[in-house]
Short mmCIF file of N, CA and C in Angstrom, two decimals:
data_model
loop_
_atom_site.label_atom_id
_atom_site.label_comp_id
_atom_site.label_asym_id
_atom_site.label_seq_id
_atom_site.Cartn_x
_atom_site.Cartn_y
_atom_site.Cartn_z
N MET A 1 -20.98 9.00 47.10
CA MET A 1 -20.46 7.70 46.45
C MET A 1 -20.90 7.76 44.88
N GLY A 2 -22.24 7.78 44.62
CA GLY A 2 -23.09 7.90 43.54
C GLY A 2 -23.35 6.91 43.00
N TYR A 3 -23.02 5.58 43.82
CA TYR A 3 -22.89 3.87 43.24
C TYR A 3 -24.19 3.73 42.36
N ARG A 4 -24.74 3.48 41.51
CA ARG A 4 -26.12 3.01 40.57
C ARG A 4 -26.33 1.65 40.95
N LYS A 5 -25.05 0.75 41.10
CA LYS A 5 -25.15 -0.70 40.93
C LYS A 5 -24.98 -0.97 42.09
N ILE A 6 -25.02 -2.24 43.22
CA ILE A 6 -24.23 -2.76 43.68
C ILE A 6 -24.21 -4.54 43.65
N PRO A 7 -22.72 -4.63 43.73
CA PRO A 7 -22.85 -6.27 43.56
C PRO A 7 -23.32 -6.83 44.94
N VAL A 8 -24.42 -7.70 44.04
CA VAL A 8 -25.37 -8.96 45.75
C VAL A 8 -24.62 -9.90 45.20
N LEU A 9 -24.76 -10.77 46.44
CA LEU A 9 -24.89 -12.38 46.32
C LEU A 9 -25.93 -12.89 46.67
N ILE A 10 -27.16 -13.07 46.99
CA ILE A 10 -28.46 -13.38 46.92
C ILE A 10 -28.29 -15.36 47.30
N GLN A 11 -28.49 -15.72 48.81
CA GLN A 11 -28.69 -17.09 49.09
C GLN A 11 -29.84 -17.40 49.43
N PRO A 12 -30.38 -18.31 49.12
CA PRO A 12 -31.43 -19.04 49.79
C PRO A 12 -31.15 -19.28 51.04
N MET A 13 -31.83 -18.67 52.18
CA MET A 13 -31.39 -19.73 53.39
C MET A 13 -32.76 -19.01 54.84
N SER A 14 -32.81 -20.02 55.77
CA SER A 14 -33.99 -19.81 56.70
C SER A 14 -33.50 -18.71 57.43
N TYR A 15 -34.37 -18.31 57.83
CA TYR A 15 -34.36 -16.74 59.04
C TYR A 15 -33.30 -17.19 59.58
N GLU A 16 -33.39 -18.38 60.42
CA GLU A 16 -31.77 -18.96 61.62
C GLU A 16 -30.83 -18.72 61.30
N ASP A 17 -30.62 -18.84 59.98
CA ASP A 17 -29.34 -19.49 59.09
C ASP A 17 -28.89 -18.00 58.54
N ALA A 18 -30.20 -16.98 58.63
CA ALA A 18 -29.44 -15.67 57.96
C ALA A 18 -28.61 -15.11 59.22
N VAL A 19 -29.85 -15.61 60.53
CA VAL A 19 -29.06 -14.91 61.57
C VAL A 19 -27.46 -15.01 62.43
N VAL A 20 -27.35 -16.27 61.82
CA VAL A 20 -26.21 -16.93 62.42
C VAL A 20 -25.64 -16.33 61.35
N LYS A 21 -25.43 -15.93 60.19
CA LYS A 21 -24.63 -15.48 59.06
C LYS A 21 -24.50 -13.90 59.42
N MET A 22 -25.52 -12.92 59.60
CA MET A 22 -25.25 -11.90 59.88
C MET A 22 -24.57 -11.85 60.93
N VAL A 23 -24.42 -12.45 62.40
CA VAL A 23 -23.59 -12.18 63.56
C VAL A 23 -22.56 -12.78 63.40
N ASP A 24 -21.90 -13.89 62.35
CA ASP A 24 -20.83 -13.99 62.40
C ASP A 24 -19.92 -12.97 61.58
N THR A 25 -20.90 -12.14 60.53
CA THR A 25 -20.03 -11.29 59.52
C THR A 25 -20.06 -9.81 60.27
N ASN A 26 -20.97 -9.46 61.28
CA ASN A 26 -20.73 -8.34 62.34
C ASN A 26 -19.74 -8.65 62.81
N LEU A 27 -19.35 -9.95 63.63
CA LEU A 27 -18.25 -9.49 65.21
C LEU A 27 -16.51 -9.59 64.22
N HIS A 28 -16.85 -9.74 62.99
CA HIS A 28 -15.11 -9.28 61.99
C HIS A 28 -14.96 -7.47 62.36
N ARG A 29 -15.82 -6.94 62.78
CA ARG A 29 -15.67 -5.70 62.52
C ARG A 29 -14.68 -5.04 63.48
N GLU A 30 -14.01 -4.09 63.42
CA GLU A 30 -13.01 -3.46 63.89
C GLU A 30 -13.25 -3.36 65.35
N HIS A 31 -14.34 -2.08 65.33
CA HIS A 31 -15.04 -1.63 66.52
C HIS A 31 -16.24 -1.88 66.88
N ILE A 32 -16.20 -3.05 67.96
CA ILE A 32 -17.68 -4.03 68.64
C ILE A 32 -17.62 -3.49 70.28
N SER A 33 -18.65 -3.31 71.05
CA SER A 33 -18.78 -2.88 71.63
C SER A 33 -18.86 -4.19 72.47
N PHE A 34 -18.65 -4.20 73.63
CA PHE A 34 -19.08 -5.85 74.66
C PHE A 34 -20.19 -5.50 74.66
N SER A 35 -21.20 -4.66 74.65
CA SER A 35 -22.59 -5.14 74.82
C SER A 35 -23.46 -5.53 73.46
N GLU A 36 -22.78 -5.18 72.54
CA GLU A 36 -22.97 -5.40 70.55
C GLU A 36 -22.52 -6.77 70.78
N LYS A 37 -21.33 -7.28 70.75
CA LYS A 37 -21.00 -8.71 70.92
C LYS A 37 -22.00 -9.69 71.89
N ALA A 38 -21.86 -9.38 73.23
CA ALA A 38 -22.84 -10.40 73.76
C ALA A 38 -24.43 -10.52 73.29
N PHE A 39 -24.88 -9.08 72.59
CA PHE A 39 -26.32 -9.19 72.15
C PHE A 39 -26.17 -10.23 70.85
N ALA A 40 -24.89 -10.50 70.22
CA ALA A 40 -24.67 -10.85 69.14
C ALA A 40 -24.91 -12.21 69.34
N TYR A 41 -24.09 -12.57 70.50
CA TYR A 41 -23.68 -13.89 70.38
C TYR A 41 -25.14 -14.76 70.98
N ARG A 42 -25.84 -13.37 72.03
CA ARG A 42 -27.24 -14.05 72.46
C ARG A 42 -28.18 -14.67 71.21
N MET A 43 -28.58 -13.59 70.23
CA MET A 43 -29.31 -13.59 68.80
C MET A 43 -28.80 -14.94 67.82
N LYS A 44 -27.31 -15.41 67.92
CA LYS A 44 -26.92 -16.66 67.62
C LYS A 44 -26.95 -17.96 67.85
N ASN A 45 -26.87 -17.75 69.44
CA ASN A 45 -27.10 -18.66 70.18
C ASN A 45 -29.11 -19.09 70.15
N GLU A 46 -29.58 -18.31 70.60
CA GLU A 46 -31.21 -18.52 70.16
C GLU A 46 -31.17 -18.74 68.42
N ALA A 47 -31.15 -18.47 67.80
CA ALA A 47 -31.31 -19.17 66.58
C ALA A 47 -30.94 -20.70 66.38
N MET A 48 -29.68 -20.61 67.00
CA MET A 48 -29.28 -22.23 66.25
C MET A 48 -30.22 -23.16 67.33
N ASN A 49 -30.16 -22.51 68.36
CA ASN A 49 -31.25 -23.63 69.65
C ASN A 49 -32.40 -23.38 68.68
N TYR A 50 -33.22 -22.29 68.11
CA TYR A 50 -34.71 -22.81 67.28
C TYR A 50 -34.25 -23.82 66.08
N ALA A 51 -33.36 -23.75 65.42
CA ALA A 51 -33.47 -24.60 64.32
C ALA A 51 -33.01 -25.66 64.45
N GLN A 52 -32.56 -26.20 65.66
CA GLN A 52 -32.40 -27.60 66.29
C GLN A 52 -33.36 -28.25 66.91
N SER A 53 -34.44 -27.50 67.27
CA SER A 53 -35.56 -27.88 67.97
C SER A 53 -36.02 -29.60 66.89
N THR A 54 -36.16 -30.34 67.43
CA THR A 54 -37.14 -31.56 66.37
C THR A 54 -38.15 -31.92 67.20
N PRO A 55 -39.15 -31.74 66.30
CA PRO A 55 -40.75 -31.93 66.97
C PRO A 55 -40.80 -33.55 67.64
N SER A 56 -41.78 -33.61 68.37
CA SER A 56 -41.61 -35.43 68.75
C SER A 56 -42.61 -35.51 67.74
N VAL A 57 -43.41 -36.85 67.64
CA VAL A 57 -44.32 -37.14 66.66
C VAL A 57 -45.94 -36.77 67.03
N SER A 58 -45.87 -36.08 68.19
CA SER A 58 -47.28 -36.00 68.53
C SER A 58 -47.56 -34.06 68.21
N GLN A 59 -45.78 -34.00 68.58
CA GLN A 59 -46.08 -32.22 68.13
C GLN A 59 -46.20 -32.21 66.36
N ALA A 60 -45.39 -33.04 66.00
CA ALA A 60 -45.31 -32.79 64.52
C ALA A 60 -46.77 -33.22 63.45
N GLN A 61 -47.81 -33.89 64.68
CA GLN A 61 -49.40 -34.27 63.84
C GLN A 61 -49.83 -33.24 64.19
N ARG A 62 -49.56 -32.06 65.39
CA ARG A 62 -50.49 -31.38 65.36
C ARG A 62 -49.84 -29.90 64.39
N ILE A 63 -48.43 -29.99 64.24
CA ILE A 63 -48.37 -29.09 63.27
C ILE A 63 -48.84 -29.00 61.90
N LYS A 64 -48.84 -30.52 61.59
CA LYS A 64 -49.42 -30.85 60.50
C LYS A 64 -50.74 -30.58 60.41
N LYS A 65 -52.07 -30.56 61.13
CA LYS A 65 -53.06 -30.69 61.01
C LYS A 65 -53.66 -29.05 61.04
N LEU A 66 -52.43 -28.40 61.96
CA LEU A 66 -52.51 -26.83 61.36
C LEU A 66 -52.28 -26.53 60.44
N SER A 67 -51.67 -27.34 59.48
CA SER A 67 -51.00 -26.63 58.57
C SER A 67 -52.03 -27.02 57.58
N LYS A 68 -52.36 -28.32 57.43
CA LYS A 68 -53.72 -28.44 56.15
C LYS A 68 -54.51 -27.79 56.11
N THR A 69 -55.01 -27.42 57.79
CA THR A 69 -56.46 -26.45 57.94
C THR A 69 -56.24 -25.25 57.64
N GLY A 70 -54.73 -24.45 57.40
CA GLY A 70 -54.46 -22.87 57.29
C GLY A 70 -54.33 -22.25 58.29
N GLU A 71 -54.36 -22.81 59.75
CA GLU A 71 -54.24 -22.11 61.11
C GLU A 71 -53.22 -21.97 61.40
N LEU A 72 -52.09 -22.61 61.08
CA LEU A 72 -50.76 -22.64 61.54
C LEU A 72 -50.17 -20.85 61.51
N THR A 73 -49.54 -20.71 62.64
CA THR A 73 -48.70 -19.73 62.69
C THR A 73 -47.60 -19.65 63.57
N LYS A 74 -47.08 -18.52 63.33
CA LYS A 74 -45.64 -18.56 63.95
C LYS A 74 -45.36 -19.04 65.31
N LYS A 75 -46.54 -18.13 66.03
CA LYS A 75 -47.07 -17.95 67.38
C LYS A 75 -47.36 -19.77 67.81
N HIS A 76 -48.49 -20.51 67.23
CA HIS A 76 -48.64 -21.76 67.17
C HIS A 76 -47.47 -23.00 67.16
N MET A 77 -46.44 -22.41 66.41
CA MET A 77 -45.12 -23.18 66.01
C MET A 77 -44.43 -23.15 67.27
N GLU A 78 -43.96 -21.75 67.66
CA GLU A 78 -42.73 -21.37 68.98
C GLU A 78 -43.70 -22.53 70.10
N ASP A 79 -45.07 -22.19 70.29
CA ASP A 79 -45.93 -22.67 71.00
C ASP A 79 -45.82 -24.51 71.47
N ILE A 80 -46.11 -24.98 70.36
CA ILE A 80 -45.93 -26.19 69.82
C ILE A 80 -44.04 -26.72 70.40
N LEU A 81 -43.43 -26.32 69.94
CA LEU A 81 -42.25 -26.88 70.19
C LEU A 81 -41.30 -26.52 71.46
N SER A 82 -42.16 -25.23 72.00
CA SER A 82 -41.40 -25.23 73.22
C SER A 82 -41.96 -25.97 74.18
N GLU A 83 -43.04 -26.99 74.04
CA GLU A 83 -43.56 -27.76 75.14
C GLU A 83 -42.42 -28.68 75.12
N ILE A 84 -42.83 -28.74 76.70
CA ILE A 84 -41.48 -30.36 77.13
C ILE A 84 -41.86 -31.32 76.88
N LYS A 85 -40.86 -32.11 76.06
CA LYS A 85 -41.55 -33.83 75.28
C LYS A 85 -41.52 -34.61 76.94
N LYS A 86 -41.94 -35.53 76.22
CA LYS A 86 -42.28 -36.46 77.57
C LYS A 86 -40.68 -37.42 77.63
N GLY A 87 -40.08 -37.43 78.89
CA GLY A 87 -38.78 -37.83 78.88
C GLY A 87 -37.81 -37.16 79.12
N GLU A 88 -37.89 -35.45 79.26
CA GLU A 88 -37.15 -34.56 79.38
C GLU A 88 -38.05 -33.65 80.22
N TYR A 89 -36.64 -33.28 80.47
CA TYR A 89 -36.81 -32.28 82.05
C TYR A 89 -36.13 -31.25 82.49
N THR A 90 -36.76 -30.12 83.06
CA THR A 90 -36.08 -28.84 82.93
C THR A 90 -35.64 -28.32 84.05
N LEU A 91 -34.86 -27.59 84.54
CA LEU A 91 -34.40 -26.92 85.80
C LEU A 91 -35.34 -25.37 85.50
N ASN A 92 -35.72 -25.63 87.20
CA ASN A 92 -36.52 -24.25 87.28
C ASN A 92 -35.28 -23.40 87.96
N SER A 93 -35.37 -22.02 87.61
CA SER A 93 -34.56 -21.17 87.84
C SER A 93 -34.43 -20.57 89.13
N GLU A 94 -35.30 -20.72 89.92
CA GLU A 94 -35.93 -20.73 91.09
C GLU A 94 -34.98 -21.60 92.05
N TYR A 95 -34.49 -22.91 91.96
CA TYR A 95 -33.97 -23.85 92.64
C TYR A 95 -32.51 -23.48 92.51
N LEU A 96 -32.05 -22.47 91.68
CA LEU A 96 -30.52 -22.41 91.38
C LEU A 96 -30.20 -20.93 92.19
N GLN A 97 -31.21 -20.87 92.55
CA GLN A 97 -31.23 -19.37 93.34
C GLN A 97 -30.19 -19.56 94.87
N ASN A 98 -29.99 -19.19 95.47
CA ASN A 98 -29.40 -19.69 96.90
C ASN A 98 -30.39 -19.48 97.92
#
């Protein structure tokens, strides 16, 4: 090939937006297996769900406190945002099985 320069377009975006963009771009390939397509849709779904999570007031306060003290990590964020908020309900998969 011998390319010395490659044209690029740099767009600032969040990690989740980048995953969605990457998946959408890759799904247009001609030869993509069903397993690749399924994995890509899973990645896109997870990225979209993570991006749409809105913290409650108490969650936001804890995130702010950890941020101010410099102790905030991705793990802390995931733990705090994955907590069940007051008034939310989840189904346990055990109850869905026969």
